[in-house]
Tab-separated table of C-alpha atoms and ligand atoms in Angstrom:
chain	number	residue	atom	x	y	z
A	1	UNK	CA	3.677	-15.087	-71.936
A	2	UNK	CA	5.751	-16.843	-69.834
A	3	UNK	CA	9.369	-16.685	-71.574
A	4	UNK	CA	11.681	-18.725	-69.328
A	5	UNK	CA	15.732	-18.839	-70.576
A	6	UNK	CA	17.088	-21.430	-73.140
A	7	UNK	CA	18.409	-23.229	-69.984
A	8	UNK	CA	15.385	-22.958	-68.000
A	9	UNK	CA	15.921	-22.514	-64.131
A	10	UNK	CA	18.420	-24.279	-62.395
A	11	UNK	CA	16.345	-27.163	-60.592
A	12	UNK	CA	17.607	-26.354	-57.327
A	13	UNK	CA	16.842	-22.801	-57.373
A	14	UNK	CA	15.746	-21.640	-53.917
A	15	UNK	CA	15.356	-17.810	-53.780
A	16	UNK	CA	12.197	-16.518	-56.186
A	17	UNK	CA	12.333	-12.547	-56.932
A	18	UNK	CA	8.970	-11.501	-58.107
A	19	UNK	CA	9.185	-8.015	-59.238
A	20	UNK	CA	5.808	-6.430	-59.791
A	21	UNK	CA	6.400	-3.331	-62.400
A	22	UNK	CA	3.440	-3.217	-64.183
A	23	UNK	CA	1.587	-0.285	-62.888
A	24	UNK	CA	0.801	2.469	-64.999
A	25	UNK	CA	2.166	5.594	-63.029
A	26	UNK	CA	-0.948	7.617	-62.545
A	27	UNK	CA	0.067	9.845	-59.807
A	28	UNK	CA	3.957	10.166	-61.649
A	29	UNK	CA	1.952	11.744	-64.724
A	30	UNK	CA	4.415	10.349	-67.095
A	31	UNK	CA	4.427	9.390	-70.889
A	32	UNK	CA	5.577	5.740	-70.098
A	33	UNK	CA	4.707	3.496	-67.727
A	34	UNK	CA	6.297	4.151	-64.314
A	35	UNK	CA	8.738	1.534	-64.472
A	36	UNK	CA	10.292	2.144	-67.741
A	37	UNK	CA	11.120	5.900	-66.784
A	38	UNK	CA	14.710	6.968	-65.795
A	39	UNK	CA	16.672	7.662	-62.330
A	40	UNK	CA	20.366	7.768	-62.444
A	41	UNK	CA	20.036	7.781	-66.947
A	42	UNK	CA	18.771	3.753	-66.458
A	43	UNK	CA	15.004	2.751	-66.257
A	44	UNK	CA	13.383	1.436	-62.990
A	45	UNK	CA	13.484	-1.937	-64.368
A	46	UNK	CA	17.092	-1.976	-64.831
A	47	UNK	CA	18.040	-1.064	-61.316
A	48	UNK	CA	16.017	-3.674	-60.217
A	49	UNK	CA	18.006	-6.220	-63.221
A	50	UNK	CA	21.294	-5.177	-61.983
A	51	UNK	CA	20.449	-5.025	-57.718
A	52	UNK	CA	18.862	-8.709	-58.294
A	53	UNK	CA	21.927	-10.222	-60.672
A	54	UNK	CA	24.293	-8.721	-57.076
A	55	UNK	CA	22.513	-11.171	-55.285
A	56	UNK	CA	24.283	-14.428	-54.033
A	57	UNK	CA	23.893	-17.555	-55.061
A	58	UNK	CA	21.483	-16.787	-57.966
A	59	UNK	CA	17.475	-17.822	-58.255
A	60	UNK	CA	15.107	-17.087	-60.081
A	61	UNK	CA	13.662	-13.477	-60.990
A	62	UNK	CA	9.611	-13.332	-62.490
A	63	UNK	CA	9.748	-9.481	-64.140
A	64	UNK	CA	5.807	-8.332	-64.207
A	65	UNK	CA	5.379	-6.017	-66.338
A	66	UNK	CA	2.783	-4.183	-68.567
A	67	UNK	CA	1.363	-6.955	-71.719
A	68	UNK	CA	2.327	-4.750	-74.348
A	69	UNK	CA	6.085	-4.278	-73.551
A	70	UNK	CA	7.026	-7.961	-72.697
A	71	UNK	CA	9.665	-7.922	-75.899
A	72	UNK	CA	10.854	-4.808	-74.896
A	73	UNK	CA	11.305	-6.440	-70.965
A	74	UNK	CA	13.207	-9.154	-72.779
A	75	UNK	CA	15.810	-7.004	-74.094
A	76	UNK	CA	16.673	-5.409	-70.944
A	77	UNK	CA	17.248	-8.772	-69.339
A	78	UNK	CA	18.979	-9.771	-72.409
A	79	UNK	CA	21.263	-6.746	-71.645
A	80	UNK	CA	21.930	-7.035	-68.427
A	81	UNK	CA	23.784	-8.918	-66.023
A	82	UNK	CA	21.044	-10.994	-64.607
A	83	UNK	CA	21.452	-14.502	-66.491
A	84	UNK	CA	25.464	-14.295	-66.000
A	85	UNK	CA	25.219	-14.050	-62.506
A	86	UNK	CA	22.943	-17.080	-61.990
A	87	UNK	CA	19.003	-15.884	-62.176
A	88	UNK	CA	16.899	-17.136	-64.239
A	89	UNK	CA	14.220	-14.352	-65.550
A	90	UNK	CA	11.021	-15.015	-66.762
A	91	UNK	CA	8.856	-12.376	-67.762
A	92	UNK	CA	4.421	-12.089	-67.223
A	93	UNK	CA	1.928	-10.043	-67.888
A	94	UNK	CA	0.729	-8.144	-65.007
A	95	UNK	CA	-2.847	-7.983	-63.495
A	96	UNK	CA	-5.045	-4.540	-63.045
A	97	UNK	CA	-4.534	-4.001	-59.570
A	98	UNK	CA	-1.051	-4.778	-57.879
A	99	UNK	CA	-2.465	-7.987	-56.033
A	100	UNK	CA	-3.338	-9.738	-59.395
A	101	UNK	CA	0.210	-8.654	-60.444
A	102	UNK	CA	1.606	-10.457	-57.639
A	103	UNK	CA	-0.250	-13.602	-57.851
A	104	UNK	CA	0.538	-13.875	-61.864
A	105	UNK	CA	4.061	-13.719	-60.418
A	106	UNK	CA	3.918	-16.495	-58.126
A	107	UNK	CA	2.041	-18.644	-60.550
A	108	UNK	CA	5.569	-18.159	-62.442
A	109	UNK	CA	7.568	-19.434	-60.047
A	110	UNK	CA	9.034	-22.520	-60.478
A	111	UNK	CA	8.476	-25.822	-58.011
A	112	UNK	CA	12.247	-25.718	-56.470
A	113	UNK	CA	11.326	-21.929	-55.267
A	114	UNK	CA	10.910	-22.237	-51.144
A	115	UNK	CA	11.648	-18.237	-50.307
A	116	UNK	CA	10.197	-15.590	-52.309
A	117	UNK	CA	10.557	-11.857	-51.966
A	118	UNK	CA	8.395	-9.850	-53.593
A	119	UNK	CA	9.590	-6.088	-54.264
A	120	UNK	CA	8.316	-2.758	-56.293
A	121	UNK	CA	9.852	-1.709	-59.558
A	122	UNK	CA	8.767	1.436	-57.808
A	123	UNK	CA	11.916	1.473	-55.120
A	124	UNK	CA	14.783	1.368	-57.848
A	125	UNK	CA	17.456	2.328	-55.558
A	126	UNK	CA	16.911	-0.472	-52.633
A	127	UNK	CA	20.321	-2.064	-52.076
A	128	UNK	CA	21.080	-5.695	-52.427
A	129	UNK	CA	22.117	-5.916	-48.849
A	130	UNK	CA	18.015	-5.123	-47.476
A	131	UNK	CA	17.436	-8.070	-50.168
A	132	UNK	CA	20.081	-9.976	-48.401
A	133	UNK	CA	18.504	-8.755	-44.748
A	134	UNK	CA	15.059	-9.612	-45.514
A	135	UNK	CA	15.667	-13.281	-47.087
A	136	UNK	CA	17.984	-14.335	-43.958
A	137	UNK	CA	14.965	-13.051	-41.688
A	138	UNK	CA	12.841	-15.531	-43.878
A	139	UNK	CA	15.121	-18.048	-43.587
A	140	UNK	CA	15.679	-17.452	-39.693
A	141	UNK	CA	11.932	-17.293	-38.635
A	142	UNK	CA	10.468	-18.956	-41.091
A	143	UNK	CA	7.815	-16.047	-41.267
A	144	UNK	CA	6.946	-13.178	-43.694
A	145	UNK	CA	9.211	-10.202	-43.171
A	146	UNK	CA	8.978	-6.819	-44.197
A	147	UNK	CA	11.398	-3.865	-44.065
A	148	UNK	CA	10.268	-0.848	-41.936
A	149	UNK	CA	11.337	2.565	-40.399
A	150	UNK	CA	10.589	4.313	-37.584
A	151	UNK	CA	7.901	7.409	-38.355
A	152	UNK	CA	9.567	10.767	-37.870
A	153	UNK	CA	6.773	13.108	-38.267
A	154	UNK	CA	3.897	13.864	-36.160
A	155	UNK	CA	0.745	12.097	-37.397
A	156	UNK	CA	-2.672	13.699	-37.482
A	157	UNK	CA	-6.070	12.072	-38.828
A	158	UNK	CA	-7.690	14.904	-40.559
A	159	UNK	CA	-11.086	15.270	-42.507
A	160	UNK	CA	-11.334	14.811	-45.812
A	161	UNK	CA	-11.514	19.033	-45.900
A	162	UNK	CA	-8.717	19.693	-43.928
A	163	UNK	CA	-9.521	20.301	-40.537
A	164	UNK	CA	-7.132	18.671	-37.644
A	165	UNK	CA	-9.230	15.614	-35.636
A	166	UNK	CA	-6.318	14.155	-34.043
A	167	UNK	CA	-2.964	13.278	-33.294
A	168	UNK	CA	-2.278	10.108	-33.731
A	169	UNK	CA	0.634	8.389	-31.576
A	170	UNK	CA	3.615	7.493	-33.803
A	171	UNK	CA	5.196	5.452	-31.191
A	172	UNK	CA	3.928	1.512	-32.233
A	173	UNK	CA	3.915	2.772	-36.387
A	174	UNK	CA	6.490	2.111	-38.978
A	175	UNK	CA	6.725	3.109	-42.518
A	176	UNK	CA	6.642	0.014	-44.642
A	177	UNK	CA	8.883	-1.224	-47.859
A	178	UNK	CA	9.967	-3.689	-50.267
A	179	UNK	CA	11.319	-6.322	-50.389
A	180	UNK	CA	8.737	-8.080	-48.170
A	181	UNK	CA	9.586	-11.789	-47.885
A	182	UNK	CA	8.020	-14.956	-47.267
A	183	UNK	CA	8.232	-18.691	-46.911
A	184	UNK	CA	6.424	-19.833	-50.850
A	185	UNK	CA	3.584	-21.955	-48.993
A	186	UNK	CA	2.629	-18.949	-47.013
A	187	UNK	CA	2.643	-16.159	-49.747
A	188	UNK	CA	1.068	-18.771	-52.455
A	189	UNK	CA	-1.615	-20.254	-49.588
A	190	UNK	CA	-2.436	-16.223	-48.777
A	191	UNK	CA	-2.888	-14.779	-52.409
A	192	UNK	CA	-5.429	-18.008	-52.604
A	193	UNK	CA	-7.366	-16.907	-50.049
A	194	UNK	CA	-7.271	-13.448	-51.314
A	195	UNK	CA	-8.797	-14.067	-54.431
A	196	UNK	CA	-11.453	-17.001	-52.060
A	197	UNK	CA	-12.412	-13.868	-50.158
A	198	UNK	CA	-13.912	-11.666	-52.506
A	199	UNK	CA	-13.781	-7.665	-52.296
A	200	UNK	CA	-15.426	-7.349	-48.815
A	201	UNK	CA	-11.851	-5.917	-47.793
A	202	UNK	CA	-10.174	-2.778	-49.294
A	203	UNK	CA	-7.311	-3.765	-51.609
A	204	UNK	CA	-4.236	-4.562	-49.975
A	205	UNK	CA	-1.450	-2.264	-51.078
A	206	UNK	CA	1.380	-5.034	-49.918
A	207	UNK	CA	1.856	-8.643	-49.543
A	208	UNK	CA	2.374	-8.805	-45.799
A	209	UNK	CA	-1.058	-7.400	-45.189
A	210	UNK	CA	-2.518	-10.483	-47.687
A	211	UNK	CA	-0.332	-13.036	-45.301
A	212	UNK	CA	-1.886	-11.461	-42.437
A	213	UNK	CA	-5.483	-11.179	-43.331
A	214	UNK	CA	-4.933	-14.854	-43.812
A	215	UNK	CA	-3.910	-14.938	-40.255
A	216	UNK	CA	0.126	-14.748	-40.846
A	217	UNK	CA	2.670	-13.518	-38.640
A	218	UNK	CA	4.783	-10.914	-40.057
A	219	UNK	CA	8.302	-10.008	-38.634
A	220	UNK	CA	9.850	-6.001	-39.299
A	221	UNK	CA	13.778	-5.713	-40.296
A	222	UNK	CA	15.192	-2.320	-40.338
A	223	UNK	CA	14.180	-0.474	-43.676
A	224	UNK	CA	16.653	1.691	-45.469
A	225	UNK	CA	16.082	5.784	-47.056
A	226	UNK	CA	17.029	4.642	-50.433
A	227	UNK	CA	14.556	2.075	-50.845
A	228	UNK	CA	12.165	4.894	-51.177
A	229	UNK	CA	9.382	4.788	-53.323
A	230	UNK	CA	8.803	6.637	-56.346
A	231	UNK	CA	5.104	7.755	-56.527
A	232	UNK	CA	4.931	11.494	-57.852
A	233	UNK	CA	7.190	14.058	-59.446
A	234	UNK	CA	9.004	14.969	-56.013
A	235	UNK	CA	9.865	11.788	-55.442
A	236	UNK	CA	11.688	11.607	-58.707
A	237	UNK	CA	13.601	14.567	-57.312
A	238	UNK	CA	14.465	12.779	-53.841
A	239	UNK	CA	15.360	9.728	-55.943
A	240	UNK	CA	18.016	11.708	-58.403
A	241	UNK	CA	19.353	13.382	-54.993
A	242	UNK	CA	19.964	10.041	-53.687
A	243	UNK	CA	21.190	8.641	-56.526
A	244	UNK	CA	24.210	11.342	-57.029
A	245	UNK	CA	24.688	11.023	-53.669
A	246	UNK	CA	25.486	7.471	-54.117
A	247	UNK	CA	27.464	7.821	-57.475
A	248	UNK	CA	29.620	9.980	-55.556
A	249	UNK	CA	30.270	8.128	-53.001
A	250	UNK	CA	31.507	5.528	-55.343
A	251	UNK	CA	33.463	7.866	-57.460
A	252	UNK	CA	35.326	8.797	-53.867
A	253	UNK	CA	36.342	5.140	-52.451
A	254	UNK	CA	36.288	3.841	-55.963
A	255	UNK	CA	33.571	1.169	-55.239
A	256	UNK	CA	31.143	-0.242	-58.335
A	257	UNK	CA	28.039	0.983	-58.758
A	258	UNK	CA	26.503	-2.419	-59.235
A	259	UNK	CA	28.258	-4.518	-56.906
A	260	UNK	CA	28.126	-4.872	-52.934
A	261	UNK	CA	27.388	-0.999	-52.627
A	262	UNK	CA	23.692	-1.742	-54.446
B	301	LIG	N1	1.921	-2.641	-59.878
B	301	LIG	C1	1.737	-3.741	-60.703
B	301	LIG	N2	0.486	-3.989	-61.230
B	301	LIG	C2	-0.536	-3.167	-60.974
B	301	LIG	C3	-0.358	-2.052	-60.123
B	301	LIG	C4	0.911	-1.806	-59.582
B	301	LIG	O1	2.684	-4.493	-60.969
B	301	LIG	N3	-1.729	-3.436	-61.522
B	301	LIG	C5	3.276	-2.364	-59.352
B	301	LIG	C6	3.833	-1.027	-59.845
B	301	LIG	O2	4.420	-1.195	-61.143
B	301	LIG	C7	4.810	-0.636	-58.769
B	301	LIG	C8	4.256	-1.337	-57.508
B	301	LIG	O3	3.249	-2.228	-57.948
B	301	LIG	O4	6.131	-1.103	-59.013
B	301	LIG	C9	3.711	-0.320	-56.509
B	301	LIG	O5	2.571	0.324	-57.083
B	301	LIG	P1	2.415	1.901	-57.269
B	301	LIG	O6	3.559	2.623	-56.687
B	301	LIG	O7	1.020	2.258	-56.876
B	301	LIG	O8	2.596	2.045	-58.872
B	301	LIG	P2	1.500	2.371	-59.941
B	301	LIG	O9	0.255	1.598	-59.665
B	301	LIG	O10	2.152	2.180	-61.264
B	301	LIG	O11	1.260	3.925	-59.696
B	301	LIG	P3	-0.151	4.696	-59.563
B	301	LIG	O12	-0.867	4.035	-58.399
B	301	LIG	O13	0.233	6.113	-59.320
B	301	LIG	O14	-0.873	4.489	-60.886
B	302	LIG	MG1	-0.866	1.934	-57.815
């Protein structure tokens, strides 16, 4: 299902965006798929259209997304201001579990593709500059990086009934994000192994923790609040919050919406 553009990629595309958006929203509870529901009046998958096309240089962008509502997919990027901007989208099928999403991506990616970040359809407010942060790190170090924050709450382990065991020290633990990048050979080499390796480990909820079960380094660049995640109803809430917030700033030093400020 692979629907490069009439052009195709540019040959010397560098920068791959995989974004994985084909869950189906079971904790958000909502009639449609998570990423095709609303913050802001515009669907997760159009933030994520619009905060890509404000990246430099152009690239190429692999859209994941649920099998039945590829054509759909392919109107949005029709729509928006992706291809004008330099990215070439393709759109996929996604997997059942997030991993196999992921790795459908990078089997999209095109051979000119050295850096790839892969990020949620789930964060639809992360700005282009975090996109910006985490690629330079990858191009620095020449190691995965992921975006992370400092913990502010106290941590306890607790039984599965309740009760207190522990507190738990907060001082070595950050709160992980998206984008996560990473040099191709190392994400590609790592989702092999994944898939080599069976089920004897949980399933990895990001991509750093599949580079570093295959015994990758992974770097931490400040993480941003907007980048939040949207997972249940409250976080919809948080997300509209931050979203207003943002429009108003705009409105008040008369910056776009979908340029720099993303
Ligand atoms: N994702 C995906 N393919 C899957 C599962 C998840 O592409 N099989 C994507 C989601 O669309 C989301 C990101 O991975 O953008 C993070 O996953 P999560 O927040 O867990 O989203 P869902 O799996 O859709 O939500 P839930 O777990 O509540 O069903
Ligand atoms: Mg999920």
């Amino acid at each position: 299902m692979t629907q490069p553009t009439a052009t195709g990629p540019h040959p010397l595309a560098r920068l791959g965006v995989i974004v994985v958006a084909a869950g189906r929203g079971e904790r958000l509870g909502a009639s449609v798929p998570k990423a095709f529901t609303s913050i802001g009046g515009r669907s997760l998958l159009e933030h994520a259209l619009c905060t890509v096309a404000s990246l430099p240089g152009g690239g190429q962008l692999v859209l994941v997304v649920p099998q039945d509502r590829a054509a759909e997919v392919l109107e949005l990027v029709a729509a928006s201001p992706a291809e004008a901007h330099g990215w070439h989208v393709a759109v996929v099928a996604g997997g059942r579990e997030r991993h196999e999403s992921v790795r459908f991506g990078i089997e999209a990616l095109v051979p000119s593709i050295d850096t790839v970040l892969v990020h949620d359809a789930a964060r639809p407010l992360t700005s282009g500059a975090l996109f910006a942060r985490v690629a330079a790190e990858v191009h620095r170090t020449g190691e995965a990086v992921v975006p992370g924050s400092p913990v502010a709450d106290t941590l306890k382990r607790v039984t599965a009934d309740g009760i207190v065991q522990e507190t738990v020290s907060r001082a070595d633990l950050v709160a992980v994000q998206t984008p996560q990048g990473f040099p191709r050979e190392l994400l590609e080499a790592a989702h092999a192994g994944l898939g080599a390796r069976g089920s004897a480990h949980a399933l990895p909820t990001d991509d750093a923790e599949v580079v570093q079960l295959a015994g990758g380094h992974v770097r931490v660049v400040p993480g941003e609040l907007r980048a939040h995640k949207l997972t249940t109803a409250a976080d919809a809430a948080l997300l509209e919050a931050l979203w207003q917030a943002s429009v108003g700033r705009a409105d008040s030093t008369g910056a776009a919406r979908d340029g720099e400020d993303r």
